[in-house]
CSV table of C-alpha atoms and ligand atoms in Angstrom, one decimal:
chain,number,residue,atom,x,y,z
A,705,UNK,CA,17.9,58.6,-27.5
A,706,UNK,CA,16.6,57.4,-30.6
A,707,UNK,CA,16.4,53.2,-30.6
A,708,UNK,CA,15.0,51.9,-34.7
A,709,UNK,CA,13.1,49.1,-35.1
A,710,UNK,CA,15.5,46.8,-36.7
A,711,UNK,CA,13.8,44.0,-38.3
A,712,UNK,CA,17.7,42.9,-40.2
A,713,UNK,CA,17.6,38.6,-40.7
A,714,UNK,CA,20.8,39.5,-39.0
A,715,UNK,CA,23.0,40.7,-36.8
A,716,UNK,CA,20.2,41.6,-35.5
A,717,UNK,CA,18.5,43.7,-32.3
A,718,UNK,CA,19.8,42.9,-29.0
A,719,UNK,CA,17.8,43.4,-25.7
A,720,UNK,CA,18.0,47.0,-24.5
A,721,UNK,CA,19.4,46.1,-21.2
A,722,UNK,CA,21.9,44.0,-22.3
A,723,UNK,CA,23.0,46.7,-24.3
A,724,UNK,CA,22.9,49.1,-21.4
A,725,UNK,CA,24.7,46.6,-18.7
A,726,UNK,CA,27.5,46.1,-21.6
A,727,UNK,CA,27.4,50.0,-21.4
A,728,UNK,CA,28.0,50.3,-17.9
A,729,UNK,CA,30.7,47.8,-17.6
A,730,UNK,CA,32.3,49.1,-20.6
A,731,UNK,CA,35.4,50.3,-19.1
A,732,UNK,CA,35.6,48.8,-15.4
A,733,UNK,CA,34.2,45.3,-15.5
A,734,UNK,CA,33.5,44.5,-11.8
A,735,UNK,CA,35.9,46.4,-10.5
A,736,UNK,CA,38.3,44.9,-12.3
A,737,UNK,CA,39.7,48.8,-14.2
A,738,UNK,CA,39.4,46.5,-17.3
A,739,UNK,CA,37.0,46.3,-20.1
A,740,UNK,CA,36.3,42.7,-21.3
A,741,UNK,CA,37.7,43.2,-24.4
A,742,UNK,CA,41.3,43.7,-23.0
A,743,UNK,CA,41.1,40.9,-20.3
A,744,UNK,CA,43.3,37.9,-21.0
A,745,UNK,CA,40.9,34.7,-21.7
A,746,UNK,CA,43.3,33.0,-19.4
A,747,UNK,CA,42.5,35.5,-16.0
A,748,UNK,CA,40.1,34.5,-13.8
A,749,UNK,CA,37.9,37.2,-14.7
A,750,UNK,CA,37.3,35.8,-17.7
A,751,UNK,CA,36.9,32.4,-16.5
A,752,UNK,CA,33.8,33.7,-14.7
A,753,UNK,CA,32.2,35.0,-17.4
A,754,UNK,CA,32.5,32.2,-19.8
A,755,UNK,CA,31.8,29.8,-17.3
A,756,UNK,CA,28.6,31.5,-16.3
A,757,UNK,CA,27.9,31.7,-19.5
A,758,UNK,CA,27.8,28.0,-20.0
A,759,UNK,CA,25.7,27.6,-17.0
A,760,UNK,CA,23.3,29.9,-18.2
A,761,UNK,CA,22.9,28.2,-21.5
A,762,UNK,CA,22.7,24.7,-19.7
A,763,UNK,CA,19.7,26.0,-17.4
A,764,UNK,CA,17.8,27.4,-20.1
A,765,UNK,CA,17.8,24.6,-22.3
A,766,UNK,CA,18.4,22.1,-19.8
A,767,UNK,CA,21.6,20.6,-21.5
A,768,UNK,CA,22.5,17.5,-19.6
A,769,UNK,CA,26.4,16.6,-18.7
A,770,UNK,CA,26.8,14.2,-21.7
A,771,UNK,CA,26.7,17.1,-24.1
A,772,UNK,CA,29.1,19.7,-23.7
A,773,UNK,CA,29.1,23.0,-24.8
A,774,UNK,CA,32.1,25.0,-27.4
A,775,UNK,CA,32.1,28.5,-28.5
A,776,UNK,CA,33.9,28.5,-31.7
A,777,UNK,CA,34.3,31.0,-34.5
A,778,UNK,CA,33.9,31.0,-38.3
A,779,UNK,CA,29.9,31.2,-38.3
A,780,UNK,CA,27.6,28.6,-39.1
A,781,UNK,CA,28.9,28.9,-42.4
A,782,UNK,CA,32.6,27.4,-41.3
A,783,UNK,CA,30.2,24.8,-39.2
A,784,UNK,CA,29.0,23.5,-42.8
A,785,UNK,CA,32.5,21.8,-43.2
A,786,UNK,CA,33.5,21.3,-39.8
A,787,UNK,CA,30.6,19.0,-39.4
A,788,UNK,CA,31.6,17.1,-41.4
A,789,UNK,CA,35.1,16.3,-40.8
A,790,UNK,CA,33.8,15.8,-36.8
A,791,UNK,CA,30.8,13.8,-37.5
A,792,UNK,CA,32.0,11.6,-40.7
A,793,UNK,CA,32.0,7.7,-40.0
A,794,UNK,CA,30.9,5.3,-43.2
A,795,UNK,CA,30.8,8.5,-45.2
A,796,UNK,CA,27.0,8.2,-46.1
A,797,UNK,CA,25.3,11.3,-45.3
A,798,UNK,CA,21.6,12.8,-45.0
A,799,UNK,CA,20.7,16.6,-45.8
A,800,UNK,CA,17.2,17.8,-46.0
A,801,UNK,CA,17.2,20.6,-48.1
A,802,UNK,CA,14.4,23.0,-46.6
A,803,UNK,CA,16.1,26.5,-48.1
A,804,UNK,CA,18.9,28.8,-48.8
A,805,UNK,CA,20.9,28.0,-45.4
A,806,UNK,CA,20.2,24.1,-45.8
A,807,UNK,CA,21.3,23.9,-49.4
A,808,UNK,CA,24.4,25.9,-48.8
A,809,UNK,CA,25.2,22.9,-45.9
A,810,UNK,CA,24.4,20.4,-48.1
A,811,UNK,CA,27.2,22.1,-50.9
A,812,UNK,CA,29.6,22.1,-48.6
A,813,UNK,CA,29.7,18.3,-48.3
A,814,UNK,CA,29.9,17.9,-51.4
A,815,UNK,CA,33.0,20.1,-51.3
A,816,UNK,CA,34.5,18.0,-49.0
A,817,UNK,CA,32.5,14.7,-51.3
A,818,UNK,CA,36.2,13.3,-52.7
A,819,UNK,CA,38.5,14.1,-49.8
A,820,UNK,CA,36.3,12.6,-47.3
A,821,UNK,CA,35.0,9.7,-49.5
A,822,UNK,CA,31.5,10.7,-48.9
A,823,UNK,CA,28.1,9.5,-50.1
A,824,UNK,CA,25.7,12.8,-49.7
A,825,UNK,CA,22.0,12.4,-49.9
A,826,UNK,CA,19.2,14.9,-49.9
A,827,UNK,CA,16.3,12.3,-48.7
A,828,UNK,CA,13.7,15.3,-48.5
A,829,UNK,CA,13.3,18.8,-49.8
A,830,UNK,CA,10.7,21.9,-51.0
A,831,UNK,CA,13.5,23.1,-53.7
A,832,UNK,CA,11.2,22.3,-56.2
A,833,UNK,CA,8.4,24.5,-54.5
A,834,UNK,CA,10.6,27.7,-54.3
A,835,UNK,CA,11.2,26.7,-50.5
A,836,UNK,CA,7.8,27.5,-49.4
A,837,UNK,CA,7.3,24.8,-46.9
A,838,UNK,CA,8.8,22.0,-45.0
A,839,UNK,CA,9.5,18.9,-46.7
A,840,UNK,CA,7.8,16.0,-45.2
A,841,UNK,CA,10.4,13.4,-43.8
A,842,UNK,CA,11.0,10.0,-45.0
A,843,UNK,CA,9.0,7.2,-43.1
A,844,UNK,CA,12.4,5.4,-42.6
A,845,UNK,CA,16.0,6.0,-42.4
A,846,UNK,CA,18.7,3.7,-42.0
A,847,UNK,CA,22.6,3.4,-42.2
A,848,UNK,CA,23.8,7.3,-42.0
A,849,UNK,CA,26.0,9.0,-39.7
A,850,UNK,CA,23.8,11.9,-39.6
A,851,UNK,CA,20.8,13.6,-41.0
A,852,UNK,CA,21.3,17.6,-41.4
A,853,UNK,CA,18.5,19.9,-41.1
A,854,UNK,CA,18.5,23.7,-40.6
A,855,UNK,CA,15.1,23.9,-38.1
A,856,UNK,CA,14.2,27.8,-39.4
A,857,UNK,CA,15.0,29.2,-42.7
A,858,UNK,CA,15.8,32.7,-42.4
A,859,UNK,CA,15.6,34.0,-45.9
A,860,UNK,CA,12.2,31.9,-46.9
A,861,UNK,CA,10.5,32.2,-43.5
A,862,UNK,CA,10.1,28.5,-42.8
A,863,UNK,CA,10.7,26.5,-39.4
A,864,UNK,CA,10.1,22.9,-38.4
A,865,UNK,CA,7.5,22.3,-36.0
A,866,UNK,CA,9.0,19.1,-35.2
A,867,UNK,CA,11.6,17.2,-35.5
A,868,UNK,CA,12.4,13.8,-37.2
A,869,UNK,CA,13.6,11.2,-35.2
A,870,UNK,CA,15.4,7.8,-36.4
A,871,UNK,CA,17.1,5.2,-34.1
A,872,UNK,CA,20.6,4.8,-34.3
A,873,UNK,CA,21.3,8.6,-36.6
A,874,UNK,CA,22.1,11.9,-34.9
A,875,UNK,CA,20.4,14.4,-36.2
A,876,UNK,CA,22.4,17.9,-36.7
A,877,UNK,CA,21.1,20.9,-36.3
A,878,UNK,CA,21.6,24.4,-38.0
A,879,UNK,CA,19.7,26.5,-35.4
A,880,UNK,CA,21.5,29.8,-36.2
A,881,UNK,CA,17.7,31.7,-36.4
A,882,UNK,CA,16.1,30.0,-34.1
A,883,UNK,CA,18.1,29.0,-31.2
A,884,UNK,CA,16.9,29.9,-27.2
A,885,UNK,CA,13.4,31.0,-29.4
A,886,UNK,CA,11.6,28.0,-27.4
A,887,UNK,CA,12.0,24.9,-25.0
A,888,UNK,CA,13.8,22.1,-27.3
A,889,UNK,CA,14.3,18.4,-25.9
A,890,UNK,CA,18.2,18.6,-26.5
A,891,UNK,CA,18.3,14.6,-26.4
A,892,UNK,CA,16.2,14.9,-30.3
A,893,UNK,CA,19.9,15.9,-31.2
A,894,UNK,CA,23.4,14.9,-31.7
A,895,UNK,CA,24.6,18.4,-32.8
A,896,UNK,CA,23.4,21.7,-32.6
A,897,UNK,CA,25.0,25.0,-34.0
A,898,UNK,CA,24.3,28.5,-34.4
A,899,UNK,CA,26.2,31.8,-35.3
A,900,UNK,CA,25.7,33.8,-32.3
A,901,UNK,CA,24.6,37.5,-34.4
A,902,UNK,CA,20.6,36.2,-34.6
A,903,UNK,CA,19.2,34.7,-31.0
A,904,UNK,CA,22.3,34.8,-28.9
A,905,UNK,CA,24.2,37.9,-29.1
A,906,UNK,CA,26.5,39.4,-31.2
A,907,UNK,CA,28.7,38.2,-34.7
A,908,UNK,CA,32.3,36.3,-34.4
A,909,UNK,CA,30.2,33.6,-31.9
A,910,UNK,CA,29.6,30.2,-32.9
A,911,UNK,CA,27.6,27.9,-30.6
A,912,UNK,CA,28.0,24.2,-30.8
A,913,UNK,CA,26.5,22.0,-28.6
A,914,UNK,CA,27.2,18.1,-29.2
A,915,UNK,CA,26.3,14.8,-27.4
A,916,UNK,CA,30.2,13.3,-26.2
A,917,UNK,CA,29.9,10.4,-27.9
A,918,UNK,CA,30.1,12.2,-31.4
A,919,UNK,CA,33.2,13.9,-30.3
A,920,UNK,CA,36.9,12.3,-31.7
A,921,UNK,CA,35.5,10.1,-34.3
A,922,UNK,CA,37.7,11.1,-36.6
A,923,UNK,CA,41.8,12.6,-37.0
A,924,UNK,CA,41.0,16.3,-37.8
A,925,UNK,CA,43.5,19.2,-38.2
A,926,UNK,CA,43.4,20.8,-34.5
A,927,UNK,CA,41.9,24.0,-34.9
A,928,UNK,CA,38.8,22.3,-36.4
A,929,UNK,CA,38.7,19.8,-34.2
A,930,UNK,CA,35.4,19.6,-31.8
A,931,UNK,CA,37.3,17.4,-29.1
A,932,UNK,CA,40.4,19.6,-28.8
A,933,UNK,CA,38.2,23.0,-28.2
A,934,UNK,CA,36.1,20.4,-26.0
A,935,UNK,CA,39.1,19.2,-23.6
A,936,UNK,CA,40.3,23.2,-23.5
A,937,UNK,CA,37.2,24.4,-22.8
A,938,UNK,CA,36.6,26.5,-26.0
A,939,UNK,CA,40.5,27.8,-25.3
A,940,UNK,CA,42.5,25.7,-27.3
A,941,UNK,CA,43.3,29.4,-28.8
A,942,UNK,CA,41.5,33.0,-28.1
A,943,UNK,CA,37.9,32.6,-27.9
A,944,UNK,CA,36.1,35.5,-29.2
A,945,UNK,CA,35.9,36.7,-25.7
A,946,UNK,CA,33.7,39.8,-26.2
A,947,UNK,CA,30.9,37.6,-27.9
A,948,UNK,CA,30.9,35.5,-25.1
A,949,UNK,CA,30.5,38.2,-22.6
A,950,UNK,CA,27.0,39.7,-24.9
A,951,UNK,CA,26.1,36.1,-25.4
A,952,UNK,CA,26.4,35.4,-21.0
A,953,UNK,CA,24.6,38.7,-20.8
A,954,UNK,CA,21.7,37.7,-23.5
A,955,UNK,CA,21.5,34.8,-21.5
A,956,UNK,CA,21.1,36.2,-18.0
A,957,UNK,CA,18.2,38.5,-19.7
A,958,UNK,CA,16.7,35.0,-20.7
A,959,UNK,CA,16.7,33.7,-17.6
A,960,UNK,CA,15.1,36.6,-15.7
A,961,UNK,CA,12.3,37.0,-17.9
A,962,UNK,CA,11.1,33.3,-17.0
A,963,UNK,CA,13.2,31.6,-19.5
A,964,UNK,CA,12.4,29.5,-22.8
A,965,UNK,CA,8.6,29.4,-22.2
A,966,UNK,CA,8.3,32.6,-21.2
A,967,UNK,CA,10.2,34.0,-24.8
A,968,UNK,CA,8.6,31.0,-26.7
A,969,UNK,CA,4.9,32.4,-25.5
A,970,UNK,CA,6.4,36.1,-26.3
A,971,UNK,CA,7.3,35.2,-29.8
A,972,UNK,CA,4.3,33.4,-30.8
A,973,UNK,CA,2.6,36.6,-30.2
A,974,UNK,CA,4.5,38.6,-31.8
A,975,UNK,CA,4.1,36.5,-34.8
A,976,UNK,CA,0.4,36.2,-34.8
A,977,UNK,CA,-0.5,39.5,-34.6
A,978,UNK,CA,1.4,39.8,-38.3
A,979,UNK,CA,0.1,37.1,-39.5
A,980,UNK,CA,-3.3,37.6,-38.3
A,981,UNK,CA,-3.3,40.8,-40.2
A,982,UNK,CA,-1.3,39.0,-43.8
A,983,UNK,CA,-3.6,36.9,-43.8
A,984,UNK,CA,-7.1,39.2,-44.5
A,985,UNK,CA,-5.4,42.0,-46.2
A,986,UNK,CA,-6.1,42.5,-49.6
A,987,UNK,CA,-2.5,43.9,-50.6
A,988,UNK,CA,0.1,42.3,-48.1
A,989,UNK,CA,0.3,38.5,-49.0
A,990,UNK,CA,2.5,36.2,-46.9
A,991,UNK,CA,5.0,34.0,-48.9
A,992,UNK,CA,5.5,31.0,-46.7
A,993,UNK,CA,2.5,28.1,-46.7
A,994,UNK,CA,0.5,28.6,-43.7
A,995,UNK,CA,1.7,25.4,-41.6
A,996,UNK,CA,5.9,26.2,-42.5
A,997,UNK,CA,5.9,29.5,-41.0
A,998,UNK,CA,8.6,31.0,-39.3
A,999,UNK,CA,7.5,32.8,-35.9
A,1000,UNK,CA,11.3,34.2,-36.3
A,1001,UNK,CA,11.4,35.9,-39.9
A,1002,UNK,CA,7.9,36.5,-41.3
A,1003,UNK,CA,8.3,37.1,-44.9
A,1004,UNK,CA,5.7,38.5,-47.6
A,1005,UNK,CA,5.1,40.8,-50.6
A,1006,UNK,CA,2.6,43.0,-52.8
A,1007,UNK,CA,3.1,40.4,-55.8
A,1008,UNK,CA,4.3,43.6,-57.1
A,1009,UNK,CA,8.0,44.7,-57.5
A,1010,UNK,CA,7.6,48.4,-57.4
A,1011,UNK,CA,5.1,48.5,-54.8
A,1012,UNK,CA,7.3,46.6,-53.0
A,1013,UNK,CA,10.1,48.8,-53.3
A,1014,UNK,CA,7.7,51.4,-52.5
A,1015,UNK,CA,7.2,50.1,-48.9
A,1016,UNK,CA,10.7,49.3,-48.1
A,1017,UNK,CA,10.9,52.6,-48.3
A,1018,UNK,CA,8.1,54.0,-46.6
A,1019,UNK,CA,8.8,51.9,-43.6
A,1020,UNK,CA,12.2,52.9,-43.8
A,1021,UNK,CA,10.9,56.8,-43.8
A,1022,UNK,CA,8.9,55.3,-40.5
A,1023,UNK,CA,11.6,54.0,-38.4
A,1024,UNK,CA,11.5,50.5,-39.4
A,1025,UNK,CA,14.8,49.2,-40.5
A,1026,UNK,CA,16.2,46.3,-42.7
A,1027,UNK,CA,12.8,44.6,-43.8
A,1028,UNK,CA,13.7,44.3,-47.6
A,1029,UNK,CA,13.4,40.5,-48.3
A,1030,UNK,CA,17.0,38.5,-49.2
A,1031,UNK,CA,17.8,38.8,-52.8
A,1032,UNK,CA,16.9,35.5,-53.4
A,1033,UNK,CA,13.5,35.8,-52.7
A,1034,UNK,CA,12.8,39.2,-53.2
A,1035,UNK,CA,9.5,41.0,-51.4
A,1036,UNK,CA,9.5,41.6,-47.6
A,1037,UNK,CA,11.2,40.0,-44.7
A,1038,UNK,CA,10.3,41.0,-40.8
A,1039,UNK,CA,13.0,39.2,-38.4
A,1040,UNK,CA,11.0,39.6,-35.1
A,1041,UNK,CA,14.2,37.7,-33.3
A,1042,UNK,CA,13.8,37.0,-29.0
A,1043,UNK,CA,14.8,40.9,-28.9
A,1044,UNK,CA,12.6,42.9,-31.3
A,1045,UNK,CA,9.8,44.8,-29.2
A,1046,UNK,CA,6.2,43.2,-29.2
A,1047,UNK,CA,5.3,47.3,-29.7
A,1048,UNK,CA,7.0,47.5,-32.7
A,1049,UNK,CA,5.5,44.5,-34.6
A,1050,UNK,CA,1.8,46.3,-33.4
A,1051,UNK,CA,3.5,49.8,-34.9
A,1052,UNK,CA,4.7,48.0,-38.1
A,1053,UNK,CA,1.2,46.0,-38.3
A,1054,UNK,CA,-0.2,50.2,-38.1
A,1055,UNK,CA,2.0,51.3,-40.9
A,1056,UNK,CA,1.3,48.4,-43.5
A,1057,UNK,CA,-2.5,48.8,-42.9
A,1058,UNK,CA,-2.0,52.6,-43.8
A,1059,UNK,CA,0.3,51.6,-46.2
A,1060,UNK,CA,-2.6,49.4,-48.0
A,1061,UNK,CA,-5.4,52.2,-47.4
A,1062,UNK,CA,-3.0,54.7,-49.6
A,1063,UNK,CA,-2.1,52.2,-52.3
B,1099,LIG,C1,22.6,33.5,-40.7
B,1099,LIG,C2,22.6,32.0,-41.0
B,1099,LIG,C3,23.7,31.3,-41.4
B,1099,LIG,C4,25.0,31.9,-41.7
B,1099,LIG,O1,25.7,32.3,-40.5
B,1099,LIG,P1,27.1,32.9,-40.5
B,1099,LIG,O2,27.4,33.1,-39.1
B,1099,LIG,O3,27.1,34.2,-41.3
B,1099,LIG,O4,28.0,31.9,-41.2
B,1099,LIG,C5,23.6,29.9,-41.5
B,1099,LIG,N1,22.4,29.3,-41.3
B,1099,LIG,C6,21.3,30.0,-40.9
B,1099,LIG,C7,20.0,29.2,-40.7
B,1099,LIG,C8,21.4,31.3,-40.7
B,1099,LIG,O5,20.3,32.0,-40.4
């Protein structure tokens, strides 16, 4: 059977095993005679498996019982808006505006700007430097209900390091490319979210994990509302109960492997050995400043728009999937997610030096 490297920002490659368990339990779940996708959310079948898939998410990053746990739909993209309806107090807001993802956050506030009575301020950003790094935060911050980040940039190949910290204003998180890809203190956060199709399983998933007290601050319309799907246990409606089950079994593959350190050692690793090679080849330039970069999506280019077109293709030709850069950004974009195959960032390293020997 032929498996491609799939280097796609997204929905990306999921463990082979995973893939292989959801295989086998495909049409008998258990010994149930039922697949998961035609169990009722309500049986206790199901209950199992999104119960254990809670569990497994609190072990692995050691969630504590003051912040609970919803799978929601929509994408990160719906959590743009939903954050703020859920999170809005005084109506002054803080984004830092760190790339594509982040800015489309921050314009979706100031969507909701006049129906919410909302103040939205951008107290850092790298706009101005084509995204190439993380901004440096402000020394102080005072008097918001929230400060927005997005921690890796998918499309410019950027991720914090760390985090910023200010007393008294949760800090929200858009972890959609990064999430489970190394230990996190989950107490540095109010909010977190991610859509599921990157780190955590499969598309029509969306993770949000939020400390209590930020739940029910405000009247929102039910089906966005945090608190409702928090009291039903992510069943105020159907959940999307086939991402849950890929998401409980991503996270049981976690978990044997050794967990977030185990994955986080993995992936810096993995990242290394292509940036170890960017870095002295005399074609192949990375895009990303040296101390911003992603170990998730590893972007770079030729400075030259045919040759880069020319290597999509060859590496296309070679088995490697998907690693045209985003539109935006143009050049090349490797998404080496918890999933891709330490042996095929070595094989891709292989082609691009035979790639620069021929051109
Ligand atoms: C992919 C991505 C999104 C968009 O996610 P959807 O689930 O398609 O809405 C948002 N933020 C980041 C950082 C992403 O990588």
């Amino acid at each position: 059977m032929k498996r491609t490297f799939n280097l796609s920002a997204g929905p990306a490659m999921l463990p082979t095993s995973v893939l292989e368990r959801a295989q086998k339990e495909l049409l008998d779940y258990n010994g149930t005679g039922m697949s998961v996708m035609e169990m009722s959310h309500r049986s206790s079948y199901y209950d199992e498996i999104i119960n254990d898939a809670e569990k497994n998410l609190r072990k692995l990053v050691n969630i504590p019982d003051n912040y609970r746990i919803l799978f929601l739909q929509g994408g990160a993209s719906q959590a743009f808006f939903t954050l703020v309806m859920n999170l809005k107090q005084s109506g002054k807001v803080a984004y830092v505006d760190s790339g594509n993802f982040a800015h489309k956050a921050i314009q979706a506030a100031e969507e909701l700007e006049k129906d919410l009575n909302l103040d939205v301020d951008v107290v850092a950003s790298s706009r101005n430097n084509g995204y190439k790094n993380i901004p440096e935060f402000p020394e102080t911050l005072k008097n918001y209900d929230y400060l927005h980040i997005c921690s890796n940039n998918t499309i410019e190949g950027t991720q914090f390091k760390e985090f910023p910290k200010y007393d008294d204003i949760p800090l929200v998180c858009d972890m959609s490319s990064d999430i489970l890809s190394r230990p996190i203190n989950i107490e540095d956060f109010g909010m977190i979210y991610a859509g599921a199709q990157k780190n955590l399983g499969i598309a029509g998933l969306t993770l949000v994990i939020i400390r209590e007290d930020l739940l029910g601050l405000n009247e929102v319309p039910t089906m966005f509302n945090y608190k409702v799907f928090s009291d039903k246990n992510s069943m105020y409606n159907t959940p999307s109960t086939y991402s849950i089950y890929i998401h409980k079994l991503v996270t049981d593959w976690l978990l044997e492997i050794g967990g977030l350190e185990t994955i986080e050692t993995r992936n810096k690793e993995k990242a290394a050995i292509l940036y170890d090679y960017l870095d002295q080849s005399k074609l192949f330039v990375p895009t990303a400043d040296k101390d911003s970069r992603s170990l998730m999506n590893v972007t770079f280019s030729t400075n030259d728009d045919d040759l880069n077109k020319k290597f999509v293709e060859y590496a296309q030709e070679n088995g490697f999937e998907n690693i045209k850069g985003h539109r935006s950004v143009g050049g090349m974009r490797a998404s080496i997610y918890n999933a891709f195959p330490k042996d095929g960032v070595e094989a891709l390293v292989e082609l691009m030096k035979k790639f620069e020997e021929e051109n």
